[in-house]
PDB file of C-alpha atoms in Angstrom:
ATOM      1  CA  MET X   1     -40.394   6.366   5.104  1.00  0.00           C
ATOM      2  CA  LEU X   2     -37.438   8.761   5.167  1.00  0.00           C
ATOM      3  CA  GLN X   3     -39.742  11.622   6.075  1.00  0.00           C
ATOM      4  CA  TRP X   4     -41.215   9.613   8.953  1.00  0.00           C
ATOM      5  CA  LEU X   5     -37.737   8.702  10.181  1.00  0.00           C
ATOM      6  CA  ARG X   6     -36.678  12.345  10.178  1.00  0.00           C
ATOM      7  CA  GLU X   7     -39.861  13.432  11.938  1.00  0.00           C
ATOM      8  CA  ASN X   8     -39.093  10.881  14.637  1.00  0.00           C
ATOM      9  CA  GLY X   9     -35.548  12.044  15.279  1.00  0.00           C
ATOM     10  CA  CYS X  10     -33.547   9.672  13.138  1.00  0.00           C
ATOM     11  CA  PRO X  11     -30.197  11.296  12.299  1.00  0.00           C
ATOM     12  CA  TRP X  12     -28.854  11.495   8.789  1.00  0.00           C
ATOM     13  CA  ASN X  13     -25.573  12.347   7.177  1.00  0.00           C
ATOM     14  CA  ALA X  14     -23.924  12.443   3.755  1.00  0.00           C
ATOM     15  CA  TRP X  15     -24.495   8.692   3.374  1.00  0.00           C
ATOM     16  CA  THR X  16     -28.215   9.375   3.123  1.00  0.00           C
ATOM     17  CA  CYS X  17     -27.717  11.329  -0.105  1.00  0.00           C
ATOM     18  CA  SER X  18     -25.090   8.890  -1.314  1.00  0.00           C
ATOM     19  CA  SER X  19     -27.455   5.959  -0.810  1.00  0.00           C
ATOM     20  CA  ALA X  20     -30.280   7.735  -2.616  1.00  0.00           C
ATOM     21  CA  ALA X  21     -27.960   8.393  -5.564  1.00  0.00           C
ATOM     22  CA  GLU X  22     -26.696   4.815  -5.563  1.00  0.00           C
ATOM     23  CA  GLY X  23     -30.230   3.474  -5.736  1.00  0.00           C
ATOM     24  CA  GLY X  24     -31.341   5.890  -8.452  1.00  0.00           C
ATOM     25  CA  HIS X  25     -33.811   7.698  -6.194  1.00  0.00           C
ATOM     26  CA  LEU X  26     -33.753  11.265  -7.500  1.00  0.00           C
ATOM     27  CA  GLU X  27     -36.914  12.381  -5.705  1.00  0.00           C
ATOM     28  CA  ILE X  28     -35.579  11.150  -2.377  1.00  0.00           C
ATOM     29  CA  LEU X  29     -32.269  12.901  -3.030  1.00  0.00           C
ATOM     30  CA  LYS X  30     -34.077  16.137  -3.855  1.00  0.00           C
ATOM     31  CA  TRP X  31     -36.214  15.881  -0.728  1.00  0.00           C
ATOM     32  CA  ALA X  32     -33.212  15.160   1.466  1.00  0.00           C
ATOM     33  CA  ARG X  33     -31.317  18.158   0.125  1.00  0.00           C
ATOM     34  CA  GLU X  34     -34.352  20.449   0.429  1.00  0.00           C
ATOM     35  CA  ASN X  35     -34.502  19.434   4.074  1.00  0.00           C
ATOM     36  CA  GLY X  36     -30.863  20.103   4.858  1.00  0.00           C
ATOM     37  CA  CYS X  37     -29.255  16.708   4.464  1.00  0.00           C
ATOM     38  CA  PRO X  38     -25.511  17.042   3.827  1.00  0.00           C
ATOM     39  CA  TRP X  39     -23.750  15.423   0.903  1.00  0.00           C
ATOM     40  CA  ASN X  40     -20.234  14.915  -0.347  1.00  0.00           C
ATOM     41  CA  TYR X  41     -18.417  13.510  -3.384  1.00  0.00           C
ATOM     42  CA  TRP X  42     -19.810  10.029  -2.680  1.00  0.00           C
ATOM     43  CA  THR X  43     -23.180  11.176  -3.988  1.00  0.00           C
ATOM     44  CA  CYS X  44     -21.690  11.753  -7.451  1.00  0.00           C
ATOM     45  CA  THR X  45     -19.440   8.709  -7.206  1.00  0.00           C
ATOM     46  CA  ASN X  46     -22.306   6.353  -6.370  1.00  0.00           C
ATOM     47  CA  ALA X  47     -24.531   7.840  -9.067  1.00  0.00           C
ATOM     48  CA  ALA X  48     -21.733   7.317 -11.625  1.00  0.00           C
ATOM     49  CA  ALA X  49     -20.991   3.770 -10.464  1.00  0.00           C
ATOM     50  CA  ASN X  50     -24.582   2.795 -11.079  1.00  0.00           C
ATOM     51  CA  GLY X  51     -25.105   4.681 -14.337  1.00  0.00           C
ATOM     52  CA  HIS X  52     -27.548   7.236 -12.924  1.00  0.00           C
ATOM     53  CA  LEU X  53     -26.693  10.113 -15.253  1.00  0.00           C
ATOM     54  CA  GLU X  54     -29.795  12.173 -14.474  1.00  0.00           C
ATOM     55  CA  ILE X  55     -28.998  12.079 -10.778  1.00  0.00           C
ATOM     56  CA  LEU X  56     -25.413  13.017 -11.513  1.00  0.00           C
ATOM     57  CA  LYS X  57     -26.515  15.965 -13.638  1.00  0.00           C
ATOM     58  CA  TRP X  58     -28.933  17.181 -10.969  1.00  0.00           C
ATOM     59  CA  ALA X  59     -26.348  16.803  -8.221  1.00  0.00           C
ATOM     60  CA  ARG X  60     -23.768  18.817 -10.132  1.00  0.00           C
ATOM     61  CA  GLU X  61     -26.304  21.505 -11.070  1.00  0.00           C
ATOM     62  CA  ASN X  62     -26.933  21.843  -7.351  1.00  0.00           C
ATOM     63  CA  GLY X  63     -23.319  22.073  -6.253  1.00  0.00           C
ATOM     64  CA  CYS X  64     -22.465  18.527  -5.239  1.00  0.00           C
ATOM     65  CA  PRO X  65     -18.690  17.964  -5.232  1.00  0.00           C
ATOM     66  CA  TRP X  66     -16.895  15.233  -7.149  1.00  0.00           C
ATOM     67  CA  ASP X  67     -13.354  14.002  -7.543  1.00  0.00           C
ATOM     68  CA  ASP X  68     -11.393  11.471  -9.608  1.00  0.00           C
ATOM     69  CA  SER X  69     -13.229   8.611  -7.895  1.00  0.00           C
ATOM     70  CA  THR X  70     -16.322   9.640  -9.844  1.00  0.00           C
ATOM     71  CA  CYS X  71     -14.645   8.760 -13.159  1.00  0.00           C
ATOM     72  CA  TRP X  72     -13.239   5.478 -11.986  1.00  0.00           C
ATOM     73  CA  ALA X  73     -16.618   4.544 -10.520  1.00  0.00           C
ATOM     74  CA  ALA X  74     -18.234   5.066 -13.936  1.00  0.00           C
ATOM     75  CA  ALA X  75     -15.481   2.955 -15.529  1.00  0.00           C
ATOM     76  CA  THR X  76     -15.903   0.163 -12.982  1.00  0.00           C
ATOM     77  CA  GLY X  77     -19.614   0.048 -13.656  1.00  0.00           C
ATOM     78  CA  GLY X  78     -19.115  -0.020 -17.427  1.00  0.00           C
ATOM     79  CA  HIS X  79     -20.928   3.273 -17.975  1.00  0.00           C
ATOM     80  CA  LEU X  80     -19.191   4.850 -20.968  1.00  0.00           C
ATOM     81  CA  GLU X  81     -21.824   7.528 -21.578  1.00  0.00           C
ATOM     82  CA  VAL X  82     -21.569   8.612 -17.957  1.00  0.00           C
ATOM     83  CA  LEU X  83     -17.767   8.733 -18.208  1.00  0.00           C
ATOM     84  CA  LYS X  84     -17.979  10.822 -21.374  1.00  0.00           C
ATOM     85  CA  TRP X  85     -20.366  13.256 -19.690  1.00  0.00           C
ATOM     86  CA  LEU X  86     -18.109  13.495 -16.649  1.00  0.00           C
ATOM     87  CA  ARG X  87     -15.092  14.396 -18.739  1.00  0.00           C
ATOM     88  CA  GLU X  88     -17.054  16.828 -20.931  1.00  0.00           C
ATOM     89  CA  ASN X  89     -18.018  18.595 -17.717  1.00  0.00           C
ATOM     90  CA  GLY X  90     -14.550  18.783 -16.208  1.00  0.00           C
ATOM     91  CA  CYS X  91     -14.495  15.883 -13.778  1.00  0.00           C
ATOM     92  CA  PRO X  92     -10.889  14.913 -12.971  1.00  0.00           C
ATOM     93  CA  TRP X  93      -9.493  11.450 -13.541  1.00  0.00           C
ATOM     94  CA  ASN X  94      -6.270   9.567 -12.981  1.00  0.00           C
ATOM     95  CA  TRP X  95      -4.642   6.200 -13.711  1.00  0.00           C
ATOM     96  CA  GLN X  96      -7.308   4.406 -11.680  1.00  0.00           C
ATOM     97  CA  THR X  97      -9.888   4.974 -14.420  1.00  0.00           C
ATOM     98  CA  CYS X  98      -7.884   2.865 -16.880  1.00  0.00           C
ATOM     99  CA  THR X  99      -6.920   0.356 -14.220  1.00  0.00           C
ATOM    100  CA  VAL X 100     -10.478  -0.375 -13.082  1.00  0.00           C
ATOM    101  CA  ALA X 101     -11.673  -0.553 -16.694  1.00  0.00           C
ATOM    102  CA  ALA X 102      -8.985  -3.180 -17.360  1.00  0.00           C
ATOM    103  CA  GLU X 103      -9.789  -5.036 -14.140  1.00  0.00           C
ATOM    104  CA  SER X 104     -13.479  -5.132 -15.045  1.00  0.00           C
ATOM    105  CA  GLY X 105     -12.856  -6.134 -18.659  1.00  0.00           C
ATOM    106  CA  HIS X 106     -14.419  -2.970 -20.094  1.00  0.00           C
ATOM    107  CA  LEU X 107     -12.317  -2.678 -23.248  1.00  0.00           C
ATOM    108  CA  GLU X 108     -14.448   0.009 -24.909  1.00  0.00           C
ATOM    109  CA  ILE X 109     -14.135   2.224 -21.852  1.00  0.00           C
ATOM    110  CA  LEU X 110     -10.406   1.578 -21.700  1.00  0.00           C
ATOM    111  CA  LYS X 111      -9.999   2.457 -25.386  1.00  0.00           C
ATOM    112  CA  TRP X 112     -11.988   5.665 -25.022  1.00  0.00           C
ATOM    113  CA  ALA X 113     -10.163   6.712 -21.862  1.00  0.00           C
ATOM    114  CA  HIS X 114      -6.754   6.109 -23.436  1.00  0.00           C
ATOM    115  CA  GLU X 115      -7.705   7.919 -26.646  1.00  0.00           C
ATOM    116  CA  ASN X 116      -8.766  10.873 -24.504  1.00  0.00           C
ATOM    117  CA  GLY X 117      -5.562  11.146 -22.515  1.00  0.00           C
ATOM    118  CA  CYS X 118      -6.267   9.164 -19.372  1.00  0.00           C
ATOM    119  CA  PRO X 119      -2.977   7.944 -17.883  1.00  0.00           C
ATOM    120  CA  TRP X 120      -2.146   4.306 -17.267  1.00  0.00           C
ATOM    121  CA  ASP X 121       0.784   2.384 -15.884  1.00  0.00           C
ATOM    122  CA  GLU X 122       1.942  -1.131 -15.019  1.00  0.00           C
ATOM    123  CA  ARG X 123      -0.978  -1.577 -12.654  1.00  0.00           C
ATOM    124  CA  THR X 124      -3.335  -1.460 -15.639  1.00  0.00           C
ATOM    125  CA  CYS X 125      -1.799  -4.591 -17.183  1.00  0.00           C
ATOM    126  CA  ALA X 126      -1.625  -6.288 -13.792  1.00  0.00           C
ATOM    127  CA  GLN X 127      -5.331  -5.756 -13.171  1.00  0.00           C
ATOM    128  CA  ALA X 128      -6.288  -7.022 -16.631  1.00  0.00           C
ATOM    129  CA  ALA X 129      -4.169 -10.134 -15.987  1.00  0.00           C
ATOM    130  CA  GLU X 130      -5.635 -10.706 -12.541  1.00  0.00           C
ATOM    131  CA  GLY X 131      -9.145 -10.404 -13.939  1.00  0.00           C
ATOM    132  CA  GLY X 132      -8.364 -12.914 -16.681  1.00  0.00           C
ATOM    133  CA  HIS X 133      -9.121 -10.405 -19.420  1.00  0.00           C
ATOM    134  CA  LEU X 134      -6.724 -11.621 -22.097  1.00  0.00           C
ATOM    135  CA  GLU X 135      -8.168  -9.538 -24.942  1.00  0.00           C
ATOM    136  CA  VAL X 136      -7.861  -6.427 -22.786  1.00  0.00           C
ATOM    137  CA  LEU X 137      -4.284  -7.337 -21.886  1.00  0.00           C
ATOM    138  CA  LYS X 138      -3.377  -7.929 -25.536  1.00  0.00           C
ATOM    139  CA  TRP X 139      -4.856  -4.561 -26.511  1.00  0.00           C
ATOM    140  CA  LEU X 140      -2.988  -2.821 -23.689  1.00  0.00           C
ATOM    141  CA  ARG X 141       0.336  -4.246 -24.816  1.00  0.00           C
ATOM    142  CA  GLU X 142      -0.376  -3.500 -28.496  1.00  0.00           C
ATOM    143  CA  ASN X 143      -0.976   0.108 -27.470  1.00  0.00           C
ATOM    144  CA  GLY X 144       2.133   0.580 -25.380  1.00  0.00           C
ATOM    145  CA  CYS X 145       0.908   0.053 -21.843  1.00  0.00           C
ATOM    146  CA  PRO X 146       3.869  -0.955 -19.661  1.00  0.00           C
ATOM    147  CA  TRP X 147       3.985  -4.122 -17.614  1.00  0.00           C
ATOM    148  CA  ASP X 148       6.269  -5.590 -15.015  1.00  0.00           C
ATOM    149  CA  GLU X 149       6.603  -8.732 -12.914  1.00  0.00           C
ATOM    150  CA  LYS X 150       3.454  -7.777 -11.002  1.00  0.00           C
ATOM    151  CA  THR X 151       1.453  -8.527 -14.155  1.00  0.00           C
ATOM    152  CA  TYR X 152       2.632 -12.119 -14.110  1.00  0.00           C
ATOM    153  CA  ARG X 153       2.191 -12.473 -10.354  1.00  0.00           C
ATOM    154  CA  ALA X 154      -1.363 -11.109 -10.598  1.00  0.00           C
ATOM    155  CA  ALA X 155      -2.314 -13.731 -13.187  1.00  0.00           C
ATOM    156  CA  CYS X 156      -0.738 -16.481 -11.067  1.00  0.00           C
ATOM    157  CA  ARG X 157      -2.465 -15.288  -7.907  1.00  0.00           C
ATOM    158  CA  LYS X 158      -5.849 -15.856  -9.582  1.00  0.00           C
ATOM    159  CA  ASN X 159      -4.709 -18.940 -11.530  1.00  0.00           C
ATOM    160  CA  GLN X 160      -5.547 -17.370 -14.883  1.00  0.00           C
ATOM    161  CA  SER X 161      -3.978 -20.190 -16.926  1.00  0.00           C
ATOM    162  CA  GLU X 162      -4.693 -18.787 -20.392  1.00  0.00           C
ATOM    163  CA  VAL X 163      -3.300 -15.392 -19.390  1.00  0.00           C
ATOM    164  CA  ILE X 164      -0.273 -17.007 -17.712  1.00  0.00           C
ATOM    165  CA  GLN X 165       0.569 -18.894 -20.901  1.00  0.00           C
ATOM    166  CA  TRP X 166       0.220 -15.764 -23.034  1.00  0.00           C
ATOM    167  CA  LEU X 167       2.417 -13.798 -20.634  1.00  0.00           C
ATOM    168  CA  ARG X 168       5.102 -16.503 -20.795  1.00  0.00           C
ATOM    169  CA  ASP X 169       4.869 -16.674 -24.593  1.00  0.00           C
ATOM    170  CA  ASN X 170       5.222 -12.911 -24.854  1.00  0.00           C
ATOM    171  CA  GLY X 171       8.112 -12.387 -22.454  1.00  0.00           C
ATOM    172  CA  CYS X 172       6.389 -10.721 -19.537  1.00  0.00           C
ATOM    173  CA  PRO X 173       8.913  -9.801 -16.845  1.00  0.00           C
ATOM    174  CA  GLY X 174       8.989 -12.462 -14.145  1.00  0.00           C
ATOM    175  CA  SER X 175       7.270 -15.095 -16.287  1.00  0.00           C
ATOM    176  CA  HIS X 176      10.362 -17.258 -16.652  1.00  0.00           C
ATOM    177  CA  ASP X 177      11.580 -17.116 -13.064  1.00  0.00           C
ATOM    178  CA  GLU X 178      12.138 -20.642 -11.788  1.00  0.00           C
ATOM    179  CA  ASP X 179      10.697 -19.831  -8.379  1.00  0.00           C
ATOM    180  CA  GLU X 180       7.257 -18.827  -9.686  1.00  0.00           C
ATOM    181  CA  GLY X 181       6.051 -22.409  -9.907  1.00  0.00           C
ATOM    182  CA  HIS X 182       4.458 -22.049 -13.358  1.00  0.00           C
TER     183      HIS X 182
END
């Protein structure tokens, strides 16, 4: 189908490669690249988000760029083996990797990322609270992740009652303000 579209003048751009990677279509990606289709970091990011390690490996072997969004995409998708491969091969990361792991409830990814030096900050606790991931939030606090009043507000915004109670019981900043309504 893609070949027919190209033969009939259909334009393509980097999203063509990105979509092939997202869907796990290595042969289509190879064909597109052999025929001059451009790509960008979204090809690697979408492969990582969907756990397509073979596509990611091929893309990198063939010069596809990546950036820190590639790591946080793997974390969001719950793909620990992909994240490990990314880091072993020099892919950058930042606080967003821990934050999206917390938001998605991927504790094993969060543990591995933290043990391997990935930064985190108050947003990590806030996202765990907003997602209702109490076990993740407890682990974060036990391991020194900072929190602030945004953690409490995030839990309230999504009406995470069990998390709200735990935050109040454990002295989260903002959890005893009279104007919060909880």
